[in-house]
Coordinates of C-alpha atoms and ligand atoms in Angstrom, one line a residue:
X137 CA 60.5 76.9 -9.1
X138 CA 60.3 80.7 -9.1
X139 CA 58.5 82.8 -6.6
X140 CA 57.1 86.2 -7.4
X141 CA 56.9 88.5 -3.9
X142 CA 55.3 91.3 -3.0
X143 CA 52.7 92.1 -5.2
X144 CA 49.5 93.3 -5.0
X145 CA 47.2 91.2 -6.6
X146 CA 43.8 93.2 -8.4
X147 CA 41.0 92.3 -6.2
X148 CA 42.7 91.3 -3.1
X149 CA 43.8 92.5 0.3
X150 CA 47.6 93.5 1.1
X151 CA 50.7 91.4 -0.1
X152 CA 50.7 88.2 -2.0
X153 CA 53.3 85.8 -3.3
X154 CA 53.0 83.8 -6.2
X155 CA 54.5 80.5 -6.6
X156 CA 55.4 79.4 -10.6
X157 CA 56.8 76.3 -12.0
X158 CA 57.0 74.9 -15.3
X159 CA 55.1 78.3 -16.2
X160 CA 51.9 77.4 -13.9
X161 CA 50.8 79.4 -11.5
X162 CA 51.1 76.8 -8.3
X163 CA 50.4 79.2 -5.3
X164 CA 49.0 82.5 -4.5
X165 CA 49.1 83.3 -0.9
X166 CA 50.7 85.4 2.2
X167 CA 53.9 83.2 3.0
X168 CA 54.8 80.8 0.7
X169 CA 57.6 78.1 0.3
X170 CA 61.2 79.4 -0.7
X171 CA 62.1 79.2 -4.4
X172 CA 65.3 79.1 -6.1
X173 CA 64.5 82.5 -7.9
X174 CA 63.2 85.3 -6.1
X175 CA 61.3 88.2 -8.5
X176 CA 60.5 91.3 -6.1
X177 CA 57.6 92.9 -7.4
X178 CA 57.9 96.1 -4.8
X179 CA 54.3 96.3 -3.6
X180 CA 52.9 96.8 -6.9
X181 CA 49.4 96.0 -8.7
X182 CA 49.3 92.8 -10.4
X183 CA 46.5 91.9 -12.7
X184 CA 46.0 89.4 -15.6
X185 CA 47.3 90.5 -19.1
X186 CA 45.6 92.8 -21.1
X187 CA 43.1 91.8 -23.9
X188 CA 42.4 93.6 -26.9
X189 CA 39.8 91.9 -28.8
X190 CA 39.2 94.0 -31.8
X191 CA 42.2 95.5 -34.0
X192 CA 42.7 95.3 -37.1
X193 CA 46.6 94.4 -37.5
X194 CA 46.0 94.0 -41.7
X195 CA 45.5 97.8 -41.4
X196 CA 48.4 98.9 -39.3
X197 CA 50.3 101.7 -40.3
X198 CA 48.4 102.2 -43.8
X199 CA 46.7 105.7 -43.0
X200 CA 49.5 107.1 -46.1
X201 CA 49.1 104.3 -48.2
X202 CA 46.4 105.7 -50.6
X203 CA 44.3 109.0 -50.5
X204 CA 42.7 110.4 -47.4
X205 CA 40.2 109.7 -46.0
X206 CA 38.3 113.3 -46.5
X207 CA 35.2 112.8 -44.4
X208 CA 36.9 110.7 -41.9
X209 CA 33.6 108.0 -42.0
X210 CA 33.4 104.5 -41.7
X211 CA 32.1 104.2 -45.2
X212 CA 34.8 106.3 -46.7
X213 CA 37.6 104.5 -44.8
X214 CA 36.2 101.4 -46.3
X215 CA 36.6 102.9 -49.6
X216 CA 40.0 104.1 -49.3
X217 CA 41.4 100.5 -48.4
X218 CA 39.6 98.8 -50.8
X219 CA 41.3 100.7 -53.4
X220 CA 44.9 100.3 -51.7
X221 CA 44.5 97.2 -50.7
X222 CA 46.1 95.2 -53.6
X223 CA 49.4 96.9 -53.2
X224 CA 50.6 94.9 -50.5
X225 CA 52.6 91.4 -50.0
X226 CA 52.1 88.7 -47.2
X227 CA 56.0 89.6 -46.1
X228 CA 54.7 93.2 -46.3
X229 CA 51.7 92.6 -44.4
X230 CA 53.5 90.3 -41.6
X231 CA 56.1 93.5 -41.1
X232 CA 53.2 95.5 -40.0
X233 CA 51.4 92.9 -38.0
X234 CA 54.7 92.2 -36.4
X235 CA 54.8 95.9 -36.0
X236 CA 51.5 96.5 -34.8
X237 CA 51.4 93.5 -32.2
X238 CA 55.1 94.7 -30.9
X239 CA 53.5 97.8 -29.7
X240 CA 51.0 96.3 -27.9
X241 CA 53.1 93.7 -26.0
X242 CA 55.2 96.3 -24.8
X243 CA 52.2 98.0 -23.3
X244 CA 51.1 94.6 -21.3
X245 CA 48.5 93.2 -24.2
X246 CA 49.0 89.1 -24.5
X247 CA 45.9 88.5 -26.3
X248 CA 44.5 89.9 -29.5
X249 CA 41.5 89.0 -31.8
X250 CA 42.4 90.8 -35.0
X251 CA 39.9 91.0 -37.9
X252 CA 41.4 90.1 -40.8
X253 CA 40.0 91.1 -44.5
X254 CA 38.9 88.1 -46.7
X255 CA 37.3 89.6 -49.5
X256 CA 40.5 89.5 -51.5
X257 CA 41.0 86.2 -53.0
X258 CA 44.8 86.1 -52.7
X259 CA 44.3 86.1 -48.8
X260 CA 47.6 88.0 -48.8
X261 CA 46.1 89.3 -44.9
X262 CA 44.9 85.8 -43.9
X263 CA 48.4 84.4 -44.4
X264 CA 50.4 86.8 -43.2
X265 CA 48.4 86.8 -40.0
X266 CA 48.1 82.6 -39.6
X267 CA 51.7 82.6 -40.2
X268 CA 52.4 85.2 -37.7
X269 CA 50.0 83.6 -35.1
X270 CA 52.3 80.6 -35.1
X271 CA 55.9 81.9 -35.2
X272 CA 54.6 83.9 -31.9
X273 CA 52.6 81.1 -30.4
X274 CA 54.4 80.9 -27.2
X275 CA 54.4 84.9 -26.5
X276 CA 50.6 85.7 -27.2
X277 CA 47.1 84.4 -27.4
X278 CA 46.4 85.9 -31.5
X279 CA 42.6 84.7 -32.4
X280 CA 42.1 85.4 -36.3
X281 CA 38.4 86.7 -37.5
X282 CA 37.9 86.0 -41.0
X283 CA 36.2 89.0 -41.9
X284 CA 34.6 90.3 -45.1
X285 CA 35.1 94.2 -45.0
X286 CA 33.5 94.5 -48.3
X287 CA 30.6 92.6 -47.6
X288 CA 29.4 88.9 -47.6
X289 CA 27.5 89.7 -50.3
X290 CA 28.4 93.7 -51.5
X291 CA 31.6 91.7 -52.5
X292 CA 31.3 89.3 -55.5
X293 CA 31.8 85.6 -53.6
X294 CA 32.5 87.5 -50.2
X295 CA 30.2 84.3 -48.1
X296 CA 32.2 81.7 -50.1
X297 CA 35.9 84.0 -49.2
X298 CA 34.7 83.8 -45.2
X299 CA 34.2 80.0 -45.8
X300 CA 37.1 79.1 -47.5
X301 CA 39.1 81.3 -44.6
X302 CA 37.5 79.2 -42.0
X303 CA 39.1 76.4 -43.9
X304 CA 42.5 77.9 -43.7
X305 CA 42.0 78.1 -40.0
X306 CA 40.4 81.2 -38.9
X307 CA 39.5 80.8 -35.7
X308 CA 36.2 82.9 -35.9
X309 CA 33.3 84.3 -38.1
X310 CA 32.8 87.6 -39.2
X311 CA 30.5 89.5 -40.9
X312 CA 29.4 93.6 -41.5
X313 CA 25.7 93.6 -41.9
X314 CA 25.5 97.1 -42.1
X315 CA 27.5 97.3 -45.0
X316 CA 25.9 95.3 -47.2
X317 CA 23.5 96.6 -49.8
X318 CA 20.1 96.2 -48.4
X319 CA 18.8 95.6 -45.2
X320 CA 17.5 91.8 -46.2
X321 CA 21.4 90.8 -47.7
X322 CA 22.4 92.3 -43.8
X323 CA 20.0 89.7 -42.2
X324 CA 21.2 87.1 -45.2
X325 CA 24.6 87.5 -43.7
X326 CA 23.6 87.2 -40.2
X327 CA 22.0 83.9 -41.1
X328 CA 25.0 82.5 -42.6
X329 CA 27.0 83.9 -40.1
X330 CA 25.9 81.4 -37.5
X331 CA 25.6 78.9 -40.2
X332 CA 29.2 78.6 -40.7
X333 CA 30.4 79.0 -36.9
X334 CA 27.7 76.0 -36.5
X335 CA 29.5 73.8 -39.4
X336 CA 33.0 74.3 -38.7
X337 CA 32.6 75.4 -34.6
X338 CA 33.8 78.6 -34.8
X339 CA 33.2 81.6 -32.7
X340 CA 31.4 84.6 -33.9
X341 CA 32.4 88.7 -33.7
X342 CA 30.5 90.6 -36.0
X343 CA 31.0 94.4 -37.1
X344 CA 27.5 95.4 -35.5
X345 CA 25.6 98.0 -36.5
X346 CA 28.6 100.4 -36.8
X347 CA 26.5 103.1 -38.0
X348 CA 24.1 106.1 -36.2
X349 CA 21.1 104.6 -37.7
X350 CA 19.2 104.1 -35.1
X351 CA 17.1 101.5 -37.9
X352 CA 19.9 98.9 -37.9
X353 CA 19.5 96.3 -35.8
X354 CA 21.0 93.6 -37.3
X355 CA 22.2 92.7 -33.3
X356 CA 18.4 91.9 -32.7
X357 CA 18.7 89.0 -35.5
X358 CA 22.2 87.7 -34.3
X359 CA 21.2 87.8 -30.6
X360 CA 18.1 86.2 -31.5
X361 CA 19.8 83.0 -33.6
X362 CA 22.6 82.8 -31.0
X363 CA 20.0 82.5 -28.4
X364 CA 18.2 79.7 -29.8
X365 CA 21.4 77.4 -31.2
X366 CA 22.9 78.6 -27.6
X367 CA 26.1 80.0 -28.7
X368 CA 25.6 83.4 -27.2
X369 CA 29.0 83.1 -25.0
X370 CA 30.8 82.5 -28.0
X371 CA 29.6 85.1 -29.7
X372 CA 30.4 88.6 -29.9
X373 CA 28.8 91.8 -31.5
X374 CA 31.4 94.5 -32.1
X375 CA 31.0 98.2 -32.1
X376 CA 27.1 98.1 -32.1
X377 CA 27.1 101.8 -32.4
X378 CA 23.1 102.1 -33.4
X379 CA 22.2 100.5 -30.2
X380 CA 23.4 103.8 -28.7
X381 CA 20.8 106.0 -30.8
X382 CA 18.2 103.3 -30.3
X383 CA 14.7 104.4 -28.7
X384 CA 14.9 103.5 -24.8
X385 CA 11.7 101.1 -25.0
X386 CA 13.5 99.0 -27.8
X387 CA 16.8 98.8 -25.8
X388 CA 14.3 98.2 -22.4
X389 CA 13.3 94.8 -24.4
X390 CA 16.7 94.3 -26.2
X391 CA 18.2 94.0 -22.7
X392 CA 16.2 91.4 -21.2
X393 CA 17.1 89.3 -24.5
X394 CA 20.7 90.2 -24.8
X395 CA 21.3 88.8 -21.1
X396 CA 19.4 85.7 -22.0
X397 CA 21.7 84.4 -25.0
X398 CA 24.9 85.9 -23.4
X399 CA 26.3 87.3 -25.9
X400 CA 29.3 89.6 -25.4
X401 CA 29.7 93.1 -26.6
X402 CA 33.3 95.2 -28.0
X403 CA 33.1 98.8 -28.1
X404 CA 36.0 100.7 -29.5
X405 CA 35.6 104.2 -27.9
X406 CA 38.0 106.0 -29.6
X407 CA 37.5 104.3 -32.6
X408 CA 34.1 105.3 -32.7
X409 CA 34.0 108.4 -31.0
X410 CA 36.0 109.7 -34.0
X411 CA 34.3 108.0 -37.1
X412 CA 30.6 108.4 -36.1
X413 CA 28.0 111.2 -34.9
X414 CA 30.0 112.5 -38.7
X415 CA 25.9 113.7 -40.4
X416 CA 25.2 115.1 -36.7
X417 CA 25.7 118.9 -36.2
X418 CA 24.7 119.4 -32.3
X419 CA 23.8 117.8 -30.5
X420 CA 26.7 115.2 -31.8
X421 CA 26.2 111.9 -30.4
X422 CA 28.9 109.8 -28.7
X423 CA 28.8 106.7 -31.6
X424 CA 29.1 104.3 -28.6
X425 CA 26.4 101.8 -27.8
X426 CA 25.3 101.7 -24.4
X427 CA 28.2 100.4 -22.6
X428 CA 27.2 101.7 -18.9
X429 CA 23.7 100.1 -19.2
X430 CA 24.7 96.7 -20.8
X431 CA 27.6 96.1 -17.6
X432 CA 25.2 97.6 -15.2
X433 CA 22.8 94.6 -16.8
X434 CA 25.5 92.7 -16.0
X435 CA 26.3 91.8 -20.1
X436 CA 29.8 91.0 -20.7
X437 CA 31.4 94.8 -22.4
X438 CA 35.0 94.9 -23.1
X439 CA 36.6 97.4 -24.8
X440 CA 39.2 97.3 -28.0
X441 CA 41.6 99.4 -30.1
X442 CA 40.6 98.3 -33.4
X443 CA 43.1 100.6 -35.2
X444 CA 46.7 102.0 -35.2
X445 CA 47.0 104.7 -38.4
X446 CA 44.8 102.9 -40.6
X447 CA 42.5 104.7 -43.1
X448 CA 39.8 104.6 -40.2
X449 CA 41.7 106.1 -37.6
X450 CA 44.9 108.1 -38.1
X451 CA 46.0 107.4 -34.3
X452 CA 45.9 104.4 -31.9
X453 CA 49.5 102.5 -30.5
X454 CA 47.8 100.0 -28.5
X455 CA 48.1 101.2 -25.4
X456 CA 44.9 99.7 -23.8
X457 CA 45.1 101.7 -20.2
X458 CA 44.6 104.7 -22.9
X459 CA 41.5 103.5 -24.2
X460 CA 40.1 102.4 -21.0
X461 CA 40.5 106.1 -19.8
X462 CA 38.2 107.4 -23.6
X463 CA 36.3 104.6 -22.6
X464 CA 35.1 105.1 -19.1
X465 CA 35.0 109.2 -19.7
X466 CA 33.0 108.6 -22.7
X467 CA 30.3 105.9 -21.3
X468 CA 29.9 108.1 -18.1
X469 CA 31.3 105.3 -15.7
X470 CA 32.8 106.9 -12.6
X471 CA 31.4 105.5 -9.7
X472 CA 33.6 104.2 -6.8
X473 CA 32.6 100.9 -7.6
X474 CA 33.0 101.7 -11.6
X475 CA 36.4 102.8 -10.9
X476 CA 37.8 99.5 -9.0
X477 CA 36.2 97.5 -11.5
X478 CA 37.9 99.9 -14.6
X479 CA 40.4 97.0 -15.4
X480 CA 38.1 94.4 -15.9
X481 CA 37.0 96.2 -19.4
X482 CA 40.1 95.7 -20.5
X483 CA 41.6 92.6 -19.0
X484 CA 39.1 89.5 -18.0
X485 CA 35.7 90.9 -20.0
X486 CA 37.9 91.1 -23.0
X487 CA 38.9 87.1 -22.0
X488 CA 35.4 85.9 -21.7
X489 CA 34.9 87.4 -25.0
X490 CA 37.2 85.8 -26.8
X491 CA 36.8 82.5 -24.9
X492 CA 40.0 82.2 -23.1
X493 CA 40.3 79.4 -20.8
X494 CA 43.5 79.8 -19.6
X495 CA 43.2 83.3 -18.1
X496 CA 43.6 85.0 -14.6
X497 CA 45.9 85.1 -11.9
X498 CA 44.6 82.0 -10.0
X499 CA 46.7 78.3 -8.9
X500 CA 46.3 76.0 -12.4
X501 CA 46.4 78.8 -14.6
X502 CA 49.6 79.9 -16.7
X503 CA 51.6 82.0 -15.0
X504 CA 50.8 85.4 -17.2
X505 CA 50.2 89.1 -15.9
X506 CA 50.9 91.9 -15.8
X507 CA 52.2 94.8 -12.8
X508 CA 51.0 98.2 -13.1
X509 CA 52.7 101.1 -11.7
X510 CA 50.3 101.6 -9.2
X511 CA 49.1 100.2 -5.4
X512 CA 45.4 100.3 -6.0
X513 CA 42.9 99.7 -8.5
X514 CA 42.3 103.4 -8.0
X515 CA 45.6 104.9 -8.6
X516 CA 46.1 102.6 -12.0
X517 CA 42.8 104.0 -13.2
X518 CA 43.4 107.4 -11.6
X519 CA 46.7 108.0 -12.9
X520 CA 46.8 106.0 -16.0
X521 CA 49.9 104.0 -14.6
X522 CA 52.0 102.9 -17.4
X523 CA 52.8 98.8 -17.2
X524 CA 55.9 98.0 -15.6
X525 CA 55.9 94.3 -16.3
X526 CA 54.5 91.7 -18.8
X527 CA 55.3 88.1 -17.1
X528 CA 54.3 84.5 -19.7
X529 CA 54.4 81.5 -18.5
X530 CA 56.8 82.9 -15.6
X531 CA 58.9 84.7 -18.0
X532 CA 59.7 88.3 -17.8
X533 CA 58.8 89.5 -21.5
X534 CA 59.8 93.2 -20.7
X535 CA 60.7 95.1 -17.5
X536 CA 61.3 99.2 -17.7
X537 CA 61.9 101.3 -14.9
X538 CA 59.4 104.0 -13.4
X539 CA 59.4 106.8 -14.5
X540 CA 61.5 109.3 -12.7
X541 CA 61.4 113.6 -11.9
X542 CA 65.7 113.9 -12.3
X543 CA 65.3 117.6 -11.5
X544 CA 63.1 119.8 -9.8
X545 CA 62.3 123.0 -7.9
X546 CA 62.1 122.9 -3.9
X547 CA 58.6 122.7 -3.8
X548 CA 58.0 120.2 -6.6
X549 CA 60.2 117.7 -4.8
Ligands
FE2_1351 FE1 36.6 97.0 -36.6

């Protein structure tokens, strides 16, 4: 039995303890029981782990693999891998991952959904990932997408690559309508889309509508068939850029039928503050779909990395408080009540996204979170506190000290 004291637990009034044995959270309250270990936790915030459900961990690091990407689009960045792609082995790849999902840990992430390239019939990413996924089963909560970055049907046998990755054990279905080469293959993918999640009982996160076009709306089809086989909270529409360009009476419609199937959204600010708006001169739009309207709907919006010096993205190192701050700047969500609930963009939407059971810092559930270097909700957000603690199953994965001033002037101490 191990008792955590002092901390300030996200949501609630003053001081709590937090009771653990055989990694389960058995208490949270004022004055618990003594325990044979004693963890102080100094007055700090407390929270549940961070979630990042959208990155692309084949990708890490390969922004100097092959030739630029010139025009710094989606379309080109698709380009670029595809033609490096080949040069790369699953010990290779699992160096990277390892690499990529290292950096995130030590910044307080304990669950990623990666999307993992299946059009390449080696599966060289696919392995490396589902081998990966279970050396580090114990330390973090890794879903796998099988993803077809060159189309379901752009790519030679691209539906029939998904599939046979579902087989392997990817955990959910993906798909990239807009990619594919004419508006009816999009909606052909869609369809088998939630096909194959209904076969196999798979969840669903499809690249959305990553494009300014305010024409593609692929998310009205997928909302629409997720609605009526009533998978909507297992489903999830990434990016949806277009959404953000759409005319007001469509989204005024959309909305009413997006909070009917529940489906969940991912945004990727900086992600796609950077690769769209690229054919705009000014006015340059954000790229981002309408974050602020979907939560103020009260839709289920997380928000994601999605890369670390890929040949999307040239920056990223998983640090999700980072992303939170693009994010909230970037949607225009600054209220005092926007501000409290900040976290929850990055912590328990991104949970219910990806289905996580297990999740929160509540008596039953595993005894994972995180403390932040801050005593309010406020503060974290305000000052972009850096994490001080990730705790699994009870178990400190990483501790580091505050950072200290060691010298200064009269008036700056
Ligand atoms: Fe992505």
């Amino acid at each position: 039995m191990k008792k955590f004291i002092n901390a300030r637990i996200k949501g609630q009034e003053g001081l709590s303890q937090i009771l653990v044995e055989h990694g389960k959270i058995m208490a949270v309250g004022e004055k618990l029981p003594p325990a044979e270990e004693k963890i102080d936790l100094k007055g700090k915030l407390v929270c549940a782990p961070y979630v990042d459900p959208h990155l692309h961990l084949d990708y890490v690091f390969t922004a100097d693999m092959g030739e630029k990407n010139g025009s710094g689009t989606l379309f080109e960045g698709i380009q670029r891998w595809s033609e490096s792609k080949g040069n790369t082995s699953v010990e290779e790849m699992k160096e990277r991952i390892r690499r990529g999902i290292k950096k995130e840990m030590l910044q307080g992430v304990q669950a990623i959904r990666t999307h993992i390239d299946v059009t390449d019939p080696t599966f060289t990413g696919l392995k490396a990932a589902l081998e990966v996924k279970s050396e580090l089963k114990d330390l973090l909560d890794l879903q796998i997408v099988a993803f077809p970055q060159e189309g379901m049907y752009a790519y030679q046998g691209g539906a029939q690559l998904v599939e046979e990755a579902l087989k392997m054990g990817a955990d959910c279905v993906g798909a990239i309508p807009h990619y594919e080469l004419a508006r009816e293959f999009g909606e052909k993918s869609i369809h088998t889309t939630v096909e194959l999640a209904m076969k196999y009982d798979r969840l669903i996160d499809v690249h959305c509508d990553e494009t300014d076009d305010s024409m593609s709306r692929f998310l009205e089809l997928l909302n629409a068939l997720v609605l009526m086989e009533g998978i909507g909270s297992k489903t999830a529409a990434s990016h949806t850029c277009s959404f953000g360009s759409a005319d007001n009476s469509y989204a005024f419609r959309m909305m009413k039928l997006l909070k009917k199937s529940g489906i969940n959204f991912i945004s990727c600010p900086t992600e796609n503050i950077y690769l769209q708006g690229r054919q705009d001169t000014y006015p340059k739009r954000r790229g981002l779909t309408r974050v602020k309207e979907l939560n103020d709907q009260g839709i289920n919006v997380c928000f994601a990395q999605d890369s670390m010096s890929d040949p999307w993205y040239p920056l990223g190192n998983g640090n999700m408080m980072m992303i939170l701050d693009h994010g909230i700047h970037i949607a225009q969500m600054m209220s005092p009540e926007e501000i409290r609930n900040a976290l929850d963009l990055v912590t328990v939407n991104g949970a219910k996204t990806m289905n996580l059971a297990d999740y929160g810092v509540e008596v039953g559930k595993s005894a994972n979170f995180i403390v932040l270097d801050a005593e309010s909700e406020f503060e974290a957000v305000c000052e972009r506190a850096q994490v001080l603690a990730s705790v699994r199953k009870g178990e400190i994965l990483f501790r580091r000290e505050p950072a200290v001033v060691t010298e200064a002037t009269d008036f700056l101490k």
